[in-house]
Short mmCIF file of C-alpha atoms and ligand atoms in Angstrom, two decimals:
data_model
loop_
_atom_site.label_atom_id
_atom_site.label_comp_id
_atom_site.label_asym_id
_atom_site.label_seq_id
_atom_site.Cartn_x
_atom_site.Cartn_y
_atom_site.Cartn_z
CA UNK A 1 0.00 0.00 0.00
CA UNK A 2 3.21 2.45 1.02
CA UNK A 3 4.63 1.34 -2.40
CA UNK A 4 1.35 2.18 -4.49
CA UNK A 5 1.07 5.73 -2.55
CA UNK A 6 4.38 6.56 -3.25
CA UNK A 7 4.23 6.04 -6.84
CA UNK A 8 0.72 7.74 -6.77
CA UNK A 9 2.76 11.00 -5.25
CA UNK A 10 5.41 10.32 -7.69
CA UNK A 11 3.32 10.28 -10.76
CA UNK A 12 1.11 13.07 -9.28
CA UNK A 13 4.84 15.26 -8.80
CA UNK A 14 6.25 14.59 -12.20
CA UNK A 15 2.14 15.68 -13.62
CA UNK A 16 2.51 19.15 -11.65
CA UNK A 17 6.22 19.99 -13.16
CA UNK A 18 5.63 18.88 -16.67
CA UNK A 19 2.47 21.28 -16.59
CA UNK A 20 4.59 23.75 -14.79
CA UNK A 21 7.09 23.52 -17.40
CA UNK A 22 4.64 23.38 -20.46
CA UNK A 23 3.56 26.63 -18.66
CA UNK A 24 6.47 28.37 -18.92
CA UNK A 25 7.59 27.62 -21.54
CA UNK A 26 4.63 28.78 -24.03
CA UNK A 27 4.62 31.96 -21.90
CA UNK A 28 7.93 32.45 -22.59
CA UNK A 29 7.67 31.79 -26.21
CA UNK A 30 4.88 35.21 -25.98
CA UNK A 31 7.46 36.96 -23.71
CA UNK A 32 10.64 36.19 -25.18
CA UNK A 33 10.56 34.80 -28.05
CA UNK A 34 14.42 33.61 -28.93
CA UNK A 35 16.47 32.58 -25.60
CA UNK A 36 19.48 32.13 -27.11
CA UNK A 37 23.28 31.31 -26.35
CA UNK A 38 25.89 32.32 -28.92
CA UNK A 39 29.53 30.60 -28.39
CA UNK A 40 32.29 28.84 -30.57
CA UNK A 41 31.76 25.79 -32.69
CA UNK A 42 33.51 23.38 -30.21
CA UNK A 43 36.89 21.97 -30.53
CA UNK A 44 36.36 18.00 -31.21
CA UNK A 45 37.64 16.64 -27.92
CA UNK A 46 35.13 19.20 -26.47
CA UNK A 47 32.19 17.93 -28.95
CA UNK A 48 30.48 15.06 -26.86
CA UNK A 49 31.10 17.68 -23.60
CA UNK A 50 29.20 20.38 -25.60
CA UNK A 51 26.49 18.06 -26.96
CA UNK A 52 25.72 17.07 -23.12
CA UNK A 53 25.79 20.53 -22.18
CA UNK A 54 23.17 21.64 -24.71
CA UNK A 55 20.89 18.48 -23.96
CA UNK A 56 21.22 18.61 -20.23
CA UNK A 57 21.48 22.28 -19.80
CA UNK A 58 20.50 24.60 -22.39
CA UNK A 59 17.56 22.76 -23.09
CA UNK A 60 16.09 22.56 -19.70
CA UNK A 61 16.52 26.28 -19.77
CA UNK A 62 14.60 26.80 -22.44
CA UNK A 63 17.25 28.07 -24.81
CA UNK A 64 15.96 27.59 -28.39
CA UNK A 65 18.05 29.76 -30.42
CA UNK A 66 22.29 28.49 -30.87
CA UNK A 67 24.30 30.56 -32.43
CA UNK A 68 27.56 28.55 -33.26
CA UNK A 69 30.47 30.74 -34.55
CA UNK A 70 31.88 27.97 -36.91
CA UNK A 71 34.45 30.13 -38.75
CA UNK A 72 37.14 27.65 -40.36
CA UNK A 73 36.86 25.16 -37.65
CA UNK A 74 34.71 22.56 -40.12
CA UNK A 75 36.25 20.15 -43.00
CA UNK A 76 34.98 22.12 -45.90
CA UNK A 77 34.79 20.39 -49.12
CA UNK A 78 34.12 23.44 -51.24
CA UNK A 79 37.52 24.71 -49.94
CA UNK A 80 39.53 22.01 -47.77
CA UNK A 81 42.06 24.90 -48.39
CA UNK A 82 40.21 26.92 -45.97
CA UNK A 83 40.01 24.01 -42.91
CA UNK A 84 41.56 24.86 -39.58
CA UNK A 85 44.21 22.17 -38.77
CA UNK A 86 41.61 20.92 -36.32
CA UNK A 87 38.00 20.91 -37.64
CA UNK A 88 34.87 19.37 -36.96
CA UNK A 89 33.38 16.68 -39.55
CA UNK A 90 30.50 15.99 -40.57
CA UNK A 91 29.47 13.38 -38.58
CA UNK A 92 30.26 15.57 -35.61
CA UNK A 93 28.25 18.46 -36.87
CA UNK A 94 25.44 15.65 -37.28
CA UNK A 95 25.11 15.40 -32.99
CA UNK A 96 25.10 18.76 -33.09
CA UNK A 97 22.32 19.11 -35.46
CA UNK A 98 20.67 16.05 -33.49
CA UNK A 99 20.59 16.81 -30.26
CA UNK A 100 19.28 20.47 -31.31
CA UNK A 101 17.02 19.29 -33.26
CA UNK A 102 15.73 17.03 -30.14
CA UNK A 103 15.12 20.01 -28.02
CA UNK A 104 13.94 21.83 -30.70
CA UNK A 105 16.58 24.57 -30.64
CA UNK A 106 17.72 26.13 -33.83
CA UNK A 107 21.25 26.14 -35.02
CA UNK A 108 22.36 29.69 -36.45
CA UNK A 109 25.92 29.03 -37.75
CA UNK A 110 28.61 31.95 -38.45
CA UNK A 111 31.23 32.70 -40.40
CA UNK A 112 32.86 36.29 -39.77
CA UNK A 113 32.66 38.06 -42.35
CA UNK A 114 33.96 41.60 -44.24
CA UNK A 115 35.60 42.21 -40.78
CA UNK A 116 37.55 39.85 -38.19
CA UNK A 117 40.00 38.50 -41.16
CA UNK A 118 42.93 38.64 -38.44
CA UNK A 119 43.10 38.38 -34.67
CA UNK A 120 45.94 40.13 -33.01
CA UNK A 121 49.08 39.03 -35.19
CA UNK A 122 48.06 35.97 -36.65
CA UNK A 123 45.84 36.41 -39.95
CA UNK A 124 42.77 34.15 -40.75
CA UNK A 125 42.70 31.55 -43.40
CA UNK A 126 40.67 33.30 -45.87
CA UNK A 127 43.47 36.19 -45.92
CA UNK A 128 46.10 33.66 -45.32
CA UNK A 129 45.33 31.49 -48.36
CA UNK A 130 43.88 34.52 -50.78
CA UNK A 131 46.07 37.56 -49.54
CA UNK A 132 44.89 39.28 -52.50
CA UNK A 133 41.43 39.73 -50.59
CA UNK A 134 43.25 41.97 -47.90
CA UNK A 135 42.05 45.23 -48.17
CA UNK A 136 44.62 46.98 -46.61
CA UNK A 137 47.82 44.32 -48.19
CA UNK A 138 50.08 47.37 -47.09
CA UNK A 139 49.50 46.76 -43.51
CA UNK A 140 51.87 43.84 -42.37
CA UNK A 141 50.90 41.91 -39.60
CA UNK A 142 52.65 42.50 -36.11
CA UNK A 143 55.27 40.02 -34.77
CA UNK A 144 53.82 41.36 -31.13
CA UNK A 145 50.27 42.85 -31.14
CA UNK A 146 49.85 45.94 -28.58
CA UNK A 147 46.43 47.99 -28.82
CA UNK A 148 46.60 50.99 -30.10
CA UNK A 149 49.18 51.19 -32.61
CA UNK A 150 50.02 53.16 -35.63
CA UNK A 151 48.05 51.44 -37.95
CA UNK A 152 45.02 51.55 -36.16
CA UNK A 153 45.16 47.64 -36.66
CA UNK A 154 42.61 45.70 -34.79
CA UNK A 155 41.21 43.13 -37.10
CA UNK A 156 41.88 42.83 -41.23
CA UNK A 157 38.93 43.24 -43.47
CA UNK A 158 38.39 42.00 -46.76
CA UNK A 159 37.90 43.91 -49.51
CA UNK A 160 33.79 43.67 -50.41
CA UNK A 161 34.53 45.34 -54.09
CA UNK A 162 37.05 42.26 -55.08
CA UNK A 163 35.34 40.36 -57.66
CA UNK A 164 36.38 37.05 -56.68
CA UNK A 165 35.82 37.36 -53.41
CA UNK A 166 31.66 36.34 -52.89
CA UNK A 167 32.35 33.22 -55.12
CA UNK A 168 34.17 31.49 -52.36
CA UNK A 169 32.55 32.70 -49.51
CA UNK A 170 29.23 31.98 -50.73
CA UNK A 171 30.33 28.18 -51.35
CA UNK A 172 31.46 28.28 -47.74
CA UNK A 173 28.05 29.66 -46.43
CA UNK A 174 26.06 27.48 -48.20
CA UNK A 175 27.64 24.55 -47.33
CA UNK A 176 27.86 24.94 -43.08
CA UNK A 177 23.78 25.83 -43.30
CA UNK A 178 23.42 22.73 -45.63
CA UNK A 179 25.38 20.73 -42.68
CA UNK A 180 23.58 22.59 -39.94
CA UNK A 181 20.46 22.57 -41.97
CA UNK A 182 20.37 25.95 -40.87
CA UNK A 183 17.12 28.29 -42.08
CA UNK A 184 19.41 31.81 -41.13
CA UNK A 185 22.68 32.53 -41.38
CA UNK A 186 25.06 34.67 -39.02
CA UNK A 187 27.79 36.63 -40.58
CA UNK A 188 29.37 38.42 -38.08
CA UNK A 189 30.16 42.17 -39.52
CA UNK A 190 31.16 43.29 -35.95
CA UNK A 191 33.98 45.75 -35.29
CA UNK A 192 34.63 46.38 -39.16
CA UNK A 193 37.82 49.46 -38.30
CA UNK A 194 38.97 48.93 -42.48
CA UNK A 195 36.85 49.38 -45.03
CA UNK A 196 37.23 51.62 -48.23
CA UNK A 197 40.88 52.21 -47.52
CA UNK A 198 42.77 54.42 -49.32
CA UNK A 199 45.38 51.90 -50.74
CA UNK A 200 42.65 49.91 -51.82
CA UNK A 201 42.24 50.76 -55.49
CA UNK A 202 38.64 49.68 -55.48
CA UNK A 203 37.18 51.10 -52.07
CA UNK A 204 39.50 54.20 -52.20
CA UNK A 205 36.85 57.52 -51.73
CA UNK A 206 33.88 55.42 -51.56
CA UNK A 207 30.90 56.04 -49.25
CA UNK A 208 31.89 53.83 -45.89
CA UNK A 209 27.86 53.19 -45.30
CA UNK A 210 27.10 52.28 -48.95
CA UNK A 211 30.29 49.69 -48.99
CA UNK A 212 28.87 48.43 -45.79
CA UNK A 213 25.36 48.50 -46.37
CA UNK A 214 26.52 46.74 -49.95
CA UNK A 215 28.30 43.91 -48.18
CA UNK A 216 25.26 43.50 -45.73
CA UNK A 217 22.75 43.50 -48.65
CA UNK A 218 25.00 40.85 -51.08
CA UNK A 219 25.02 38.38 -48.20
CA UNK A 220 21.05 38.87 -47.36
CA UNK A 221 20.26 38.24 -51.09
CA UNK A 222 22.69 35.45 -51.23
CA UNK A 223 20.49 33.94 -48.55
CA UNK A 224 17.01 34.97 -49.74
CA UNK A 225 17.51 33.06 -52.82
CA UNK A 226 17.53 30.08 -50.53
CA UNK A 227 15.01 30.97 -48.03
CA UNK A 228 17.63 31.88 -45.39
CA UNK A 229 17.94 34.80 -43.10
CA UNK A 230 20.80 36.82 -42.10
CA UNK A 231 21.90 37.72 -39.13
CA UNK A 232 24.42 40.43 -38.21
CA UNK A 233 25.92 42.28 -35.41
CA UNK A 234 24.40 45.96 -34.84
CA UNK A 235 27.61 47.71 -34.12
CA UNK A 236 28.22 49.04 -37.54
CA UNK A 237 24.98 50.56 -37.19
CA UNK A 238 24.84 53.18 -34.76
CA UNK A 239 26.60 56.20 -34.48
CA UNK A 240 29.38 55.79 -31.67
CA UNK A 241 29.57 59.84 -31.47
CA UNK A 242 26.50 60.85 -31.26
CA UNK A 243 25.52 58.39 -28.38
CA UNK A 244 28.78 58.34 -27.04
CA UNK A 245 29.22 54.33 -27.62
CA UNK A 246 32.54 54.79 -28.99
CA UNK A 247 33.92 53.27 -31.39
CA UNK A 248 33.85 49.49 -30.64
CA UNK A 249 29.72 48.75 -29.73
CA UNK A 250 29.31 51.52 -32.44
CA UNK A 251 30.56 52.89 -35.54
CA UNK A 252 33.32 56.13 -35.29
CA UNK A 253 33.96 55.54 -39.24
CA UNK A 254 30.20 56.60 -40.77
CA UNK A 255 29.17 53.43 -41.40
CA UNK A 256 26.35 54.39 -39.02
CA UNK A 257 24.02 55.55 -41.95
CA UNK A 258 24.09 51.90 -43.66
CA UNK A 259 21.05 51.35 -41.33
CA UNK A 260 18.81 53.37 -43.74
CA UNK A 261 20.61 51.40 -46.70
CA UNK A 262 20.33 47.38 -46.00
CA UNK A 263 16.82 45.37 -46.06
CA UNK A 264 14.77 45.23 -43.48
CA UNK A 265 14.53 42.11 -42.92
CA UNK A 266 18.53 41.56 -41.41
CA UNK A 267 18.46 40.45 -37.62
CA UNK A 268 20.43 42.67 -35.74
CA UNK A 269 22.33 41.33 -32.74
CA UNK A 270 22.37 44.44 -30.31
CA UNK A 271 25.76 43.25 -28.26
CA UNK A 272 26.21 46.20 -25.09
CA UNK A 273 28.29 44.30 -22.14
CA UNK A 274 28.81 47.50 -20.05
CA UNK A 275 25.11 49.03 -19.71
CA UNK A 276 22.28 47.69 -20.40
CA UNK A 277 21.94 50.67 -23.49
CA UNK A 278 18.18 51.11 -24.91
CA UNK A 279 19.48 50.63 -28.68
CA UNK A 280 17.06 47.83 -29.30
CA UNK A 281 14.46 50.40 -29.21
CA UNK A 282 16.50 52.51 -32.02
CA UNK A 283 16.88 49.36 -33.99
CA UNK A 284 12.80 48.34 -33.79
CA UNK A 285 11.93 51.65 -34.77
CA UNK A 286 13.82 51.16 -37.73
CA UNK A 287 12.08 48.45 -39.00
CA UNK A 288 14.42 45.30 -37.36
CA UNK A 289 14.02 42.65 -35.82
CA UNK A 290 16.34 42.83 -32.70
CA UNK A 291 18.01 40.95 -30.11
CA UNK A 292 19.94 42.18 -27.22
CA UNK A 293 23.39 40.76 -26.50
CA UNK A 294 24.95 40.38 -22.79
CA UNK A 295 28.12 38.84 -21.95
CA UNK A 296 28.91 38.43 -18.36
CA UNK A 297 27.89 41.69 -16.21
CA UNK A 298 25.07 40.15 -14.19
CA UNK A 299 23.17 43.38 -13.25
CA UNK A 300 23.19 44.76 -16.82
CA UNK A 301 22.04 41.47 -17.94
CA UNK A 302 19.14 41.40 -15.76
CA UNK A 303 17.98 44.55 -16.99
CA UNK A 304 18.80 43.62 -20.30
CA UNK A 305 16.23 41.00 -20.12
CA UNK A 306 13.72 43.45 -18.09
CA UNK A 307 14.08 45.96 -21.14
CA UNK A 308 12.91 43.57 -23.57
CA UNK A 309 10.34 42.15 -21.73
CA UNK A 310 9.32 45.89 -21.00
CA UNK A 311 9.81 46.94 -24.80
CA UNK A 312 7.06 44.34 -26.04
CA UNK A 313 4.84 45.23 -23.14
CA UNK A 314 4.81 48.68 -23.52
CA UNK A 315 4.77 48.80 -27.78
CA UNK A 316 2.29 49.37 -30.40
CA UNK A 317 1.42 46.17 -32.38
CA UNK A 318 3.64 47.03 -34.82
CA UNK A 319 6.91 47.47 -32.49
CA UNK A 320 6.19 44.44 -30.55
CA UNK A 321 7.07 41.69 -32.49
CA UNK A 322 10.48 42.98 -33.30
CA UNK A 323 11.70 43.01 -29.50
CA UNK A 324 12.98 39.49 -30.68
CA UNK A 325 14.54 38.66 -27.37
CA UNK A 326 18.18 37.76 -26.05
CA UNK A 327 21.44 35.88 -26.83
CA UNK A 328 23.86 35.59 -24.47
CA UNK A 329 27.69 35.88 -26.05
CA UNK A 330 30.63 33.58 -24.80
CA UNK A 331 34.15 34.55 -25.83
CA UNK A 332 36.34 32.43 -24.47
CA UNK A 333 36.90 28.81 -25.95
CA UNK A 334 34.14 26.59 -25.44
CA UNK A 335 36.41 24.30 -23.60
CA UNK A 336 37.05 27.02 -21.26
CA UNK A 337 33.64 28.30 -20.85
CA UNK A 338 33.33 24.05 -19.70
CA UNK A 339 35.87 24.12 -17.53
CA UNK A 340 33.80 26.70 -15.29
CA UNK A 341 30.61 25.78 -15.85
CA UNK A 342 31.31 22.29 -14.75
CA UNK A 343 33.40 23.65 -11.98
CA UNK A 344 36.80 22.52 -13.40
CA UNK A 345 38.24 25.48 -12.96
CA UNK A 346 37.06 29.08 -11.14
CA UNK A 347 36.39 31.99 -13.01
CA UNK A 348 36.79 35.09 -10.35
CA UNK A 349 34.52 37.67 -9.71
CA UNK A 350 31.49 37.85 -9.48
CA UNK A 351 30.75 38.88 -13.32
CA UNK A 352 31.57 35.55 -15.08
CA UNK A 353 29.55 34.16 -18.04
CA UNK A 354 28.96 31.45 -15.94
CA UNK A 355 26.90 33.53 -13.63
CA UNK A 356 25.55 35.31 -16.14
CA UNK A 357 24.26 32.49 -17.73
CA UNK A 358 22.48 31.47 -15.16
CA UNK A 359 21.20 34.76 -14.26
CA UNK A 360 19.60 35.31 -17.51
CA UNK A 361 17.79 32.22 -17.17
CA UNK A 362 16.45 32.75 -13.99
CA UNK A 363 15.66 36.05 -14.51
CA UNK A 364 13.74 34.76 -17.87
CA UNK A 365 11.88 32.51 -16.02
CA UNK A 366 10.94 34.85 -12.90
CA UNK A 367 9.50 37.41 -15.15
CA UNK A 368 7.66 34.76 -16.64
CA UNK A 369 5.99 32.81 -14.41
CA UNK A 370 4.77 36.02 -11.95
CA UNK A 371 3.44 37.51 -14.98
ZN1 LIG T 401 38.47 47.37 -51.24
#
C-alpha cells in the first residue's frame, strides 16, 4: 500500500512539473521569443562535452536559439584549403544538429565576415590562403600585437569590391547551413575598423555606409535566394559619437548611416556588455528585428532581459514583435567556458559568463511565471 502511494505521489509530482514547465515555456515563447546562447563551434575533444551541455542544460533552460560561430573550424569540401588544422566533420556536426534538433533549438551558424580576417598578429585563413582579398595588403601583420598602434590595426577586413571574393565565400556559407540545416545565417560584420581604404584601389573615396550596407545587402540576397535569413551584429549601425558608444559597440567611421541602406529584414544582434543601453528600441523603430546581446555583467544582464520584456509590453502592435529577445555571447573557448561551468576550474569575480548564464535564465523565467 506504502509502495502504491508513493508512486501515486510520484506520478502526481512529475504531472505538476511537466504542466509547470509546459507553462512556462509557451509563456515564454509570448514573452521572449528567442532565448538564445551564442559561443564557438567546439573543438572536437570538447564535442560530446558540448552536446551534453546543450541536452542537459541549455535545453532545460529553455534556450531555443544556438548561435555557433563555426568560422574555419569545419572540414569544408568546397575549400579544404580553408580548414583549420583541427575541424569538426560531418558526422560531428550531425550530434550537433541532433541533439538540437531534439530540443527543438535552432542552429544559427557563423562565419565572420567583411571584418575579423585577423586576430591580433596571426591572420585568418581566408586572408592567409587569398592575400589578395586583404584590403589593406600594405599593412603587415605584427610580430607582437599591442592595442593601439600606428596602424590603427585591430582586425583585417576584406575587400567587399574584389570580384572574386563572394564566389568562395558563398560556397562556404552554403555549405555549413546545408550541414547545420540551418534556415538563417550569421555573418558576423562586428567591429569592421577597415573598409574603403585608401590603398585599396577599389574602395579608395567610396561612401563607408554604402560599402557596408553593400556587403550586408550581397550576403542577405545570397540567402534569400535560398530561403535563409541573415543575421548580423548591430555595431556598424549606430553612431558611436552621437551616443557616445565609442567606437567598438558603435561605428566612429560613418558606417552608421548603412542602417537606412540594407533590407529590413537583417536580424540585428544588439551586443552592449557594459550598460544595459536602450538601442534595441533605435533598432525596432527602424524596421528590425532585434536581439539584445549580454556577456557576463550580471546586473546589466538582468535589466537587459527586463528591457525587452518591457519593450514588447509597452509597444504598439507594430513594435512588438520585433523586440525578438536575447542571446547571451561567450568569448572564451568553449572548452574554457566548460571548464567553469562544470566547476573545473574558477572563473573570479562575481561577473563571469557562468553567472551570467544562469542569471539570464532565472531572470527569464521569474519574469515569466509572476506575470
Ligand atoms: Zn576594397
Amino acid at each position: 500500500m506504502k509502495q502504491i502511494f508513493t508512486l501515486y505521489l510520484f506520478t502526481i509530482c512529475c504531472f505538476a512539473y511537466s504542466q509547470k514547465t509546459n507553462n512556462l515555456s509557451f509563456k515564454l515563447d509570448s514573452m521572449m521569443p528567442v532565448r538564445g546562447f551564442c559561443i564557438a563551434a567546439p573543438q572536437s575533444k570538447d564535442l560530446n562535452e558540448f552536446v551534453r551541455f546543450i541536452d542537459k542544460e541549455l535545453a532545460p533552460r529553455h534556450i531555443n536559439t544556438l548561435i555557433l560561430r563555426v568560422e574555419f573550424n569545419f572540414q569544408y569540401e568546397s575549400h579544404p584549403e580553408l580548414r583549420d588544422s583541427d575541424a569538426l566533420s560531418k558526422r560531428d556536426v550531425r550530434k550537433l544538429v541532433e541533439v538540437c534538433r531534439k530540443n527543438n533549438i535552432r542552429v544559427i551558424p557563423q562565419i565572420d565576415l567583411l571584418g575579423h580576417q585577423s586576430w591580433a598578429n596571426k591572420l585568418g585563413n581566408l586572408l592567409k590562403v587569398y592575400p589578395e582579398f586583404d584590403e589593406t595588403p600594405l599593412i603587415k601583420m605584427p610580430n607582437k600585437y599591442v592595442w593601439p598602434n600606428a596602424d590603427n590595426l585591430y582586425c583585417k577586413s576584406y575587400c567587399p569590391l574584389n570580384p572574386d571574393v563572394h564566389k568562395i565565400i558563398f560556397e562556404l556559407v552554403d555549405e555549413i547551413c546545408d550541414v547545420f540545416e540551418a534556415e538563417a545565417f550569421h555573418a558576423g560584420m562586428d567591429e569592421v575598423f577597415y573598409i574603403g581604404e585608401p590603398q585599396c584601389p577599389r574602395c579608395s573615396g567610396r561612401d563607408k555606409a554604402e560599402l557596408f550596407a553593400g556587403e550586408v545587402s550581397a550576403i542577405r540576397d545570397h540567402l534569400a535566394a535560398k530561403n535563409r535569413k541573415l543575421w548580423i551584429w548591430g555595431d556598424r549601425l549606430i553612431d558611436g559619437k552621437t551616443t557616445g558608444l565609442g567606437e567598438w559597440e558603435a561605428s566612429f567611421n560613418n558606417t552608421y548611416k548603412a542602417i537606412d541602406l540594407i533590407p529590413k529584414d537583417v536580424i540585428i544582434c544588439d551586443w552592449h556588455y557594459d550598460r544595459p543601453d536602450l538601442t534595441p528600441v533605435y533598432f525596432a523603430m527602424k524596421g528590425f528585428n532585434v536581439v539584445t546581446c549580454p556577456w557576463k555583467n550580471v546586473e546589466s544582464a538582468k535589466l537587459q532581459v527586463q528591457d525587452i520584456m518591457k519593450f514588447r509590453n509597452h509597444s504598439t502592435p507594430e513594435m512588438k514583435d520585433r523586440f525578438f529577445g536575447i542571446v547571451q555571447t561567450i568569448w572564451s573557448g568553449t572548452g574554457q567556458f566548460l571548464d567553469s561551468y562544470y566547476g573545473r576550474k574558477k572563473e573570479n569575480g562575481e561577473n563571469t559568463q557562468v553567472n551570467c548564464f544562469n542569471a539570464i535564465n532565472e531572470e527569464t523565467s521569474k519574469l515569466a511565471l509572476i506575470k
